Short mmCIF file of C-alpha atoms and ligand atoms in Angstrom, two decimals:
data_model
loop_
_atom_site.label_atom_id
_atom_site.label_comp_id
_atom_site.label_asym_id
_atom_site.label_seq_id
_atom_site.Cartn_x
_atom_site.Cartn_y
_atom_site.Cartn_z
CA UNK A 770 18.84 -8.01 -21.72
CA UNK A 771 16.44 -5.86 -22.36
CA UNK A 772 14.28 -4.30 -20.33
CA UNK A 773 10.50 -4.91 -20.13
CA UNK A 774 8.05 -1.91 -20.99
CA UNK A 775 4.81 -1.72 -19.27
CA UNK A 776 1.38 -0.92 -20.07
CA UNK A 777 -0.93 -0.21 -17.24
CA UNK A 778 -4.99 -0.34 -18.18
CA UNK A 779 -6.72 1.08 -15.95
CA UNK A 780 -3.86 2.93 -14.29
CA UNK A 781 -5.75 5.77 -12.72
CA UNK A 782 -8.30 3.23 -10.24
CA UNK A 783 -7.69 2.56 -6.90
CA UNK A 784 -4.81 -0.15 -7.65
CA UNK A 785 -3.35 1.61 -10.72
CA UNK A 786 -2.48 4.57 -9.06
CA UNK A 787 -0.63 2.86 -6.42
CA UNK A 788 0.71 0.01 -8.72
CA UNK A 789 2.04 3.01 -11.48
CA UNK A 790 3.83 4.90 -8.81
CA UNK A 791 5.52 1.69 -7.34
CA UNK A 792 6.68 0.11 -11.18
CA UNK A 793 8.15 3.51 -11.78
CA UNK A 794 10.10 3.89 -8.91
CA UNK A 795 11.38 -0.02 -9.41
CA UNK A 796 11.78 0.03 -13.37
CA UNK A 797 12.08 3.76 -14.07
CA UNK A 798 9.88 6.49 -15.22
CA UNK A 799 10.10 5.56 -18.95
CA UNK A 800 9.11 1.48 -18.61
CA UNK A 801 5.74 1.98 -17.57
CA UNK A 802 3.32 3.74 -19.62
CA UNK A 803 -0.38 4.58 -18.29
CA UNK A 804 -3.55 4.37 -19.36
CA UNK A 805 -7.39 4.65 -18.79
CA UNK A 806 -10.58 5.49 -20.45
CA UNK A 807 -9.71 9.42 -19.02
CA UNK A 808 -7.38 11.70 -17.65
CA UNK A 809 -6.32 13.09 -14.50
CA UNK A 810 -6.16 16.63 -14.35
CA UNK A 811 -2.36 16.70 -13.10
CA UNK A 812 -1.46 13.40 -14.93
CA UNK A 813 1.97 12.30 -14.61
CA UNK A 814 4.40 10.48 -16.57
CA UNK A 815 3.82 8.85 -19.84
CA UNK A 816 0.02 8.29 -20.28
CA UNK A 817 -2.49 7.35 -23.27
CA UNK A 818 -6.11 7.32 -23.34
CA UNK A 819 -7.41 4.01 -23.79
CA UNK A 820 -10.92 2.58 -24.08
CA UNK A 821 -9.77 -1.08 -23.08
CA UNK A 822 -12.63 -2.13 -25.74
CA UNK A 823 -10.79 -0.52 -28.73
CA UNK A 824 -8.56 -3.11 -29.88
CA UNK A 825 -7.30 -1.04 -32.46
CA UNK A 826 -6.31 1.67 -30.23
CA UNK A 827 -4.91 -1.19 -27.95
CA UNK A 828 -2.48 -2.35 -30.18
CA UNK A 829 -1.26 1.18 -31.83
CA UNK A 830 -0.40 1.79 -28.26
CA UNK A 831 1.42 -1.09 -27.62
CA UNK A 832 3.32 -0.72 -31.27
CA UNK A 833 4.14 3.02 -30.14
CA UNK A 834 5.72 2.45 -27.11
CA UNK A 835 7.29 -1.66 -27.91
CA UNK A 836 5.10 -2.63 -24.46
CA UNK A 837 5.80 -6.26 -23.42
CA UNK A 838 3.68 -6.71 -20.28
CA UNK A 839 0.55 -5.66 -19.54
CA UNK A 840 -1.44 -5.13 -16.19
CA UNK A 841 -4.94 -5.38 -17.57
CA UNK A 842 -7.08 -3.33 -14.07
CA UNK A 843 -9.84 -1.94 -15.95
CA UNK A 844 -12.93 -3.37 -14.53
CA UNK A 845 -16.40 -2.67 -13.12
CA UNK A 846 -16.83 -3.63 -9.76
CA UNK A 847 -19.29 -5.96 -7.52
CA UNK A 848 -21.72 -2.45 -6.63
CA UNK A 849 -21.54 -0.84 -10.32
CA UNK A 850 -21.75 -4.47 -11.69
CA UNK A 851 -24.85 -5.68 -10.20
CA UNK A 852 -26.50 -1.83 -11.56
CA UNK A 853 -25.35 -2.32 -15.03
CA UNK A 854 -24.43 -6.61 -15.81
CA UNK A 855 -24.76 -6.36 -19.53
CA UNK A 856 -21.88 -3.50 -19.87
CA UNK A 857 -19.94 -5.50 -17.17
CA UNK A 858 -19.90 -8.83 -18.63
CA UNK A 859 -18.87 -6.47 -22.32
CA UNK A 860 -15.89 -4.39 -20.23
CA UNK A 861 -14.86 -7.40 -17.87
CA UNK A 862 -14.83 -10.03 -20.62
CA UNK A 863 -14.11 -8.23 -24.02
CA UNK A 864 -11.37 -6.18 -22.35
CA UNK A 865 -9.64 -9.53 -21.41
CA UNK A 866 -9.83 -11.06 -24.80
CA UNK A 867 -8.19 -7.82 -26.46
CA UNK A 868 -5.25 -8.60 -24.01
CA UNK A 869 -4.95 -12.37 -23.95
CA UNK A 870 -5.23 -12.38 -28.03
CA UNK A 871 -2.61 -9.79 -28.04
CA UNK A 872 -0.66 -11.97 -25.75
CA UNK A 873 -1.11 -15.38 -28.11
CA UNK A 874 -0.33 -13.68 -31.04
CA UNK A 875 2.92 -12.58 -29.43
CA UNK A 876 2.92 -9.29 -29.93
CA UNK A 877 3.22 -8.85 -26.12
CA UNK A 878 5.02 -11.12 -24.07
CA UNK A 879 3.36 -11.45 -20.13
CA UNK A 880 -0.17 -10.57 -18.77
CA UNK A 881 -1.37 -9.62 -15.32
CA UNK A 882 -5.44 -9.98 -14.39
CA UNK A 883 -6.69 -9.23 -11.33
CA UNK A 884 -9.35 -11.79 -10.05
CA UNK A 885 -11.10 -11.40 -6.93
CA UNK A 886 -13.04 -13.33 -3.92
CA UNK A 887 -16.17 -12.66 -5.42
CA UNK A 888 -15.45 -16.04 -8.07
CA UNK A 889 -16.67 -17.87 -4.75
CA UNK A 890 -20.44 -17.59 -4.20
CA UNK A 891 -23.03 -19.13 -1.23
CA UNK A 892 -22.10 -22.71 -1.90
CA UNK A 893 -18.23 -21.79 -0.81
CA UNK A 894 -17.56 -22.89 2.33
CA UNK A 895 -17.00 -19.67 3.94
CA UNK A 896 -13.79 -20.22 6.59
CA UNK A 897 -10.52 -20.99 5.26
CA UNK A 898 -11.88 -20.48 2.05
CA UNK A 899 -9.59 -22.95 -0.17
CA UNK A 900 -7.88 -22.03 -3.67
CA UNK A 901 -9.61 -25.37 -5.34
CA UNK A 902 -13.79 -25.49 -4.23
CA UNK A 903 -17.16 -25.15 -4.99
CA UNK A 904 -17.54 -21.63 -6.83
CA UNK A 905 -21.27 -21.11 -7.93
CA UNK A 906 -21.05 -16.92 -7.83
CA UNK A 907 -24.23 -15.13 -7.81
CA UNK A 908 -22.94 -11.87 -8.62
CA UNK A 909 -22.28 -10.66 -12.00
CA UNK A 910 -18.80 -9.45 -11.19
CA UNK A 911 -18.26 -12.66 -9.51
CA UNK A 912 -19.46 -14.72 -12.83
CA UNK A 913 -17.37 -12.56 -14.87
CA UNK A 914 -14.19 -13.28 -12.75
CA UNK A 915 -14.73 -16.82 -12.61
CA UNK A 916 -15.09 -16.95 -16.73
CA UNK A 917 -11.81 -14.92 -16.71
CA UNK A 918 -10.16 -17.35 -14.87
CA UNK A 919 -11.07 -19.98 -16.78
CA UNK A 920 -9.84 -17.94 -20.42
CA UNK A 921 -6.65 -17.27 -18.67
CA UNK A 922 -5.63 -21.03 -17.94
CA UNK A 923 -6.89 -21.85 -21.36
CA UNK A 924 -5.03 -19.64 -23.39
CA UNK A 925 -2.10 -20.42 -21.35
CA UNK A 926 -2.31 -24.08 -21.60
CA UNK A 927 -3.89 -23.69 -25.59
CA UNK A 928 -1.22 -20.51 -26.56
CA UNK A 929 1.30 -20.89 -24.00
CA UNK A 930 0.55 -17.34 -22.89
CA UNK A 931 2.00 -15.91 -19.94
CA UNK A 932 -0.94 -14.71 -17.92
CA UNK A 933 -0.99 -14.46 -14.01
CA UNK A 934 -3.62 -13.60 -11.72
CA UNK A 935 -4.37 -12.79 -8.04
CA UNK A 936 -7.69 -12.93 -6.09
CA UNK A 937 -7.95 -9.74 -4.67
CA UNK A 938 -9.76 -9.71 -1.64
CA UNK A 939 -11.07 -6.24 -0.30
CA UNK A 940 -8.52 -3.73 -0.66
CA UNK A 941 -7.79 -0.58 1.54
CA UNK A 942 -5.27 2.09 1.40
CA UNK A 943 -5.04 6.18 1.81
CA UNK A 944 -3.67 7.14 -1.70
CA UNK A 945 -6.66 6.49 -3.53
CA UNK A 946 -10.55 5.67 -3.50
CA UNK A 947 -12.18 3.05 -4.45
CA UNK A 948 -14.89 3.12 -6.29
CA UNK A 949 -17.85 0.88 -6.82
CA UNK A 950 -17.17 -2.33 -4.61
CA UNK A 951 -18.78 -4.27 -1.88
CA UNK A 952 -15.43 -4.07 0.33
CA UNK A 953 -15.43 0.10 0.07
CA UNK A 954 -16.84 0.30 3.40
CA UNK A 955 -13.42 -0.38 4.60
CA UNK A 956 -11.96 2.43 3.54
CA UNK A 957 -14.57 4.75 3.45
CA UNK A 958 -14.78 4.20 7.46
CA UNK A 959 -11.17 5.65 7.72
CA UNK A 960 -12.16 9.01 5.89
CA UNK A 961 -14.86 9.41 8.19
CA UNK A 962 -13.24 8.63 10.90
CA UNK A 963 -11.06 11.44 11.01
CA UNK A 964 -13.58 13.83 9.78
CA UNK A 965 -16.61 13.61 11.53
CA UNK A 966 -15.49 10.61 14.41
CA UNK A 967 -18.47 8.51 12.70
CA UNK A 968 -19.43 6.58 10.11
CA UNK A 969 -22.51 4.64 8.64
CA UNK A 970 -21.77 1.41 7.49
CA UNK A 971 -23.35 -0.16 4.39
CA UNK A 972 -22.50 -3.91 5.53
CA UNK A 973 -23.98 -5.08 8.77
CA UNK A 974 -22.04 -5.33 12.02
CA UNK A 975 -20.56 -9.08 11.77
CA UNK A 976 -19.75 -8.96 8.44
CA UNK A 977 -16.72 -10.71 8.20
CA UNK A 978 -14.74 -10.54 5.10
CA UNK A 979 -10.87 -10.99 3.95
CA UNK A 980 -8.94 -8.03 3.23
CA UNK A 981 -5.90 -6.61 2.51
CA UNK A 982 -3.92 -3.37 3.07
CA UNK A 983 -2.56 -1.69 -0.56
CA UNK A 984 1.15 -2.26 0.05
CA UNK A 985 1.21 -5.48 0.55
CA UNK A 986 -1.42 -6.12 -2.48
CA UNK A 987 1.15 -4.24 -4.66
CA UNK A 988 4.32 -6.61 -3.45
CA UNK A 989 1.71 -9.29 -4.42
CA UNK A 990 0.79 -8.43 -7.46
CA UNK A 991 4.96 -7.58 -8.55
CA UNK A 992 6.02 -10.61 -6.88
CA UNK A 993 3.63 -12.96 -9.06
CA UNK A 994 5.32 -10.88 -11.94
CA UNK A 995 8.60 -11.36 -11.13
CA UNK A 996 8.49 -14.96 -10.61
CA UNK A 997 10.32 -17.65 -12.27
CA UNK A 998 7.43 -19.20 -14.90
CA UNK A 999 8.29 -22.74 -13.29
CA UNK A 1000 7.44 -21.81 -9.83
CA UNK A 1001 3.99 -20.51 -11.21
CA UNK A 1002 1.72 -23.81 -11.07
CA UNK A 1003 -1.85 -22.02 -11.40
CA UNK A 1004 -2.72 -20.38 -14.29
CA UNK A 1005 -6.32 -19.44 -13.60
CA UNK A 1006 -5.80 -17.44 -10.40
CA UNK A 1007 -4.08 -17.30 -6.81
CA UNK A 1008 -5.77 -16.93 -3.35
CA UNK A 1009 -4.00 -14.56 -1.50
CA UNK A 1010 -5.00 -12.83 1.81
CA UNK A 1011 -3.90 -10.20 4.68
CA UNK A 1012 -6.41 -10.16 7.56
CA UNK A 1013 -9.86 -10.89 8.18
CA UNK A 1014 -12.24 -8.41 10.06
CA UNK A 1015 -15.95 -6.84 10.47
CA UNK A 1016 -17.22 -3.72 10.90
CA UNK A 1017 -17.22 -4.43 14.63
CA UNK A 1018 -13.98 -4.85 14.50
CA UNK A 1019 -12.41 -2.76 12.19
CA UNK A 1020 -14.20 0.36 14.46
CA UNK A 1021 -13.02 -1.03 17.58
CA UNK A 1022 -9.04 -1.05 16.16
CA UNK A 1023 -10.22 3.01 14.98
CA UNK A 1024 -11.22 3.25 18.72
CA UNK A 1025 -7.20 2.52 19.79
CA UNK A 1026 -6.72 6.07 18.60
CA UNK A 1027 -10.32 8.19 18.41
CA UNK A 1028 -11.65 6.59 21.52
CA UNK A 1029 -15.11 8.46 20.63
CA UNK A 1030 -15.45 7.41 17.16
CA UNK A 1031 -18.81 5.74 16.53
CA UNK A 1032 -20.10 3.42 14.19
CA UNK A 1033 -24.07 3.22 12.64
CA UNK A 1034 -25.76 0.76 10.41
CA UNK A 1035 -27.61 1.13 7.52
CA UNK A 1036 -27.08 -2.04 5.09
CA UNK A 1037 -28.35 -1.99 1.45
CA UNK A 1038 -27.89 -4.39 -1.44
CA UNK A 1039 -24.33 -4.77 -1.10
CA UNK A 1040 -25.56 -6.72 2.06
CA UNK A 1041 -26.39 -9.91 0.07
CA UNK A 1042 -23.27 -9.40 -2.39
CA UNK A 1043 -21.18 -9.64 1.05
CA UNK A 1044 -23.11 -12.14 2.19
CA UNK A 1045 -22.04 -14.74 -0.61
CA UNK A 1046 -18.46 -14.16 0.22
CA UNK A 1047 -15.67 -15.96 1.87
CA UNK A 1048 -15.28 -14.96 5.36
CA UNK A 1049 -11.19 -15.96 5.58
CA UNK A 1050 -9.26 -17.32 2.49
CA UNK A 1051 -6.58 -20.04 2.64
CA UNK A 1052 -3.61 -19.03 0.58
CA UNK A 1053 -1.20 -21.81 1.28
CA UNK A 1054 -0.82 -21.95 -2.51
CA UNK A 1055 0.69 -18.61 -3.31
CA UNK A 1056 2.81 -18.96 0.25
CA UNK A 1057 3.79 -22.27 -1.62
CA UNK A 1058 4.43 -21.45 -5.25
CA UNK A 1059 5.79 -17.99 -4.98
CA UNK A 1060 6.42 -17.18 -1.33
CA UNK A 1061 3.84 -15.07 -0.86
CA UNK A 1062 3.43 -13.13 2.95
CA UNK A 1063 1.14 -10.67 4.05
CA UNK A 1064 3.12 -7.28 6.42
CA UNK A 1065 0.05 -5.90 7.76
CA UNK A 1066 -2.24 -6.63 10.52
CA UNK A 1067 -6.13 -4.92 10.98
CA UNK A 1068 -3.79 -2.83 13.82
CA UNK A 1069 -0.62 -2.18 12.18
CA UNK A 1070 -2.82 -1.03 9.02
CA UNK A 1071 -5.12 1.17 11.02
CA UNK A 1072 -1.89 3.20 12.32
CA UNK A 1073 -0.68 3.88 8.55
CA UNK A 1074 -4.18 4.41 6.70
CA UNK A 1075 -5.26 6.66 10.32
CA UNK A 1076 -1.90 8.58 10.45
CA UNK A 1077 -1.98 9.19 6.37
CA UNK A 1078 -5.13 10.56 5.94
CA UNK A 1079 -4.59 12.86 9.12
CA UNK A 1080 -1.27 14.08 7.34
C1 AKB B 1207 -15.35 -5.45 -4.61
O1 AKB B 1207 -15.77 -5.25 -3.46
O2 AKB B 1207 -16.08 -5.55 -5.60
C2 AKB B 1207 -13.86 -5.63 -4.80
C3 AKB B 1207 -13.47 -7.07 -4.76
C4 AKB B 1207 -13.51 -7.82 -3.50
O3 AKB B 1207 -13.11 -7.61 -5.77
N1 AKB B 1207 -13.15 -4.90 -3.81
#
């Protein structure tokens, strides 16, 4: 049989880095090919600048290297979003069609899209947060997302393409930064924490949102992959989910090992973006469909991220 090659968009983000280093080690150095819109200065592996919005450059890519699946992660976030909607609805949208045309004109053969929480909006209920609901976002990332999900299970059930998503909640790990989201915070709080033993928080103290700890978004997202097609029943995208916390909370689990590590206030506009979000998200569908099962708790992740960044 033979093997697939992958293309990663976006590979040098928070999740691409993490993603590219785990599909090497699992497929081999030669199977996955990176790419994003620049760079790194010590790039590794086999890598090709790509503007997701050049088709053309898209598809010479994909004819260069015979790539049959792509992980499409080239985004703007919630923060950037709301700062700069008409490029986001361009990058978020038109970067998706490249890939799903691609995909139903067969030249590649299986899609991944990352969705997020942010498809729900202030009519969601809030706790429990199920996968089929009200979803009125008032976020341009969040509208974006939601008319992604929609494409997705169209062209699959119009083109039979093989697309499959995950709604990412917030997502934290020590490998990389994120960069422009509402959720940062919750990474951003372990930096500081070992640096200075304080941090100022941009959401307010009860915040509660649903989150997830890199490692275990990674078996997600290569789990959903690696499926059978039958056991894949939704086609616009999964809830999925690791742990719930706020600020309160995540400082007080930082506490178990900097006892003196304090946390300040000082909320902005990402405020009311968090504020139209699920507080907990019901996943029974992806535990269902796929088997899906978070390995990290708010403690067991505050040992690896605290102990990481330390090292
Ligand atoms: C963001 O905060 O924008 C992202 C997300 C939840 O999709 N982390």
């Amino acid at each position: 049989m033979k093997k697939e090659k992958i293309l990663i968009i976006g590979s040098n983000g928070q999740i691409g880095l993490e993603l590219a280093a785990t599909l090497r080690q699992r497929y081999g150095q030669d199977q996955v090919v990176c790419s994003d819109i620049r760079a790194l200065e010590n790039q590794e592996g086999l890598f090709e600048q790509l503007d997701v919005l050049d088709k053309d450059r898209f598809y010479e890519i994909v004819k260069k290297h015979e790539i049959s699946q792509v992980y499409l992660l080239a985004a703007l976030l919630s923060a950037t979003a709301e700062k700069n909607p008409k490029f986001a609805w361009d990058l978020n949208m038109n970067g998706l069609f490249n890939i799903l045309d691609a995909a139903k004109e067969g030249i590649i053969k299986q899609v991944y899209w990352p969705s997020s929480i942010a498809v729900f909006g202030p009519s969601t209920p809030r706790v429990s947060t199920p996968q089929y609901t009200v979803m009125e976002p008032n976020t341009i990332y969040g509208i974006s997302k939601l008319a992604g999900e929609r494409f997705c299970e169209y062209y699959h059930q119009k083109y039979g393409v093989d697309v499959r998503s995950i709604r990412y909640p917030g997502l934290i790990g020590w490998k990389s930064a994120p960069g422009g989201g509402t959720t940062d915070y919750a990474v951003h709080i372990y930096h500081e924490a070992i640096k200075n033993k304080t941090y100022n928080s941009f959401l307010s103290a009860g915040t509660t949102l649903p989150m997830m700890y890199m490692d275990d978004a990674i078996r997600a997202t290569i789990s959903l992959m690696e499926a059978a097609p039958e056991s894949i029943k939704i086609r616009s995208s999964y809830n999925v989910t690791g742990m719930s916390f706020n600020p309160e909370e995540i400082a007080a689990s930082i506490r178990k090992h900097i006892p003196d590590f304090t946390l300040g206030y000082a909320p902005d506009f990402r405020q009311a973006i968090a504020d139209s979000w699920p507080q907990s998200i019901d996943d029974t569908e992806a535990r269902e469909h796929w088997g899906w099962k978070p390995a990290f708790d708010l403690d067991a992740m505050t040992a690896v991220m605290l102990n990481n960044i330390k090292a």
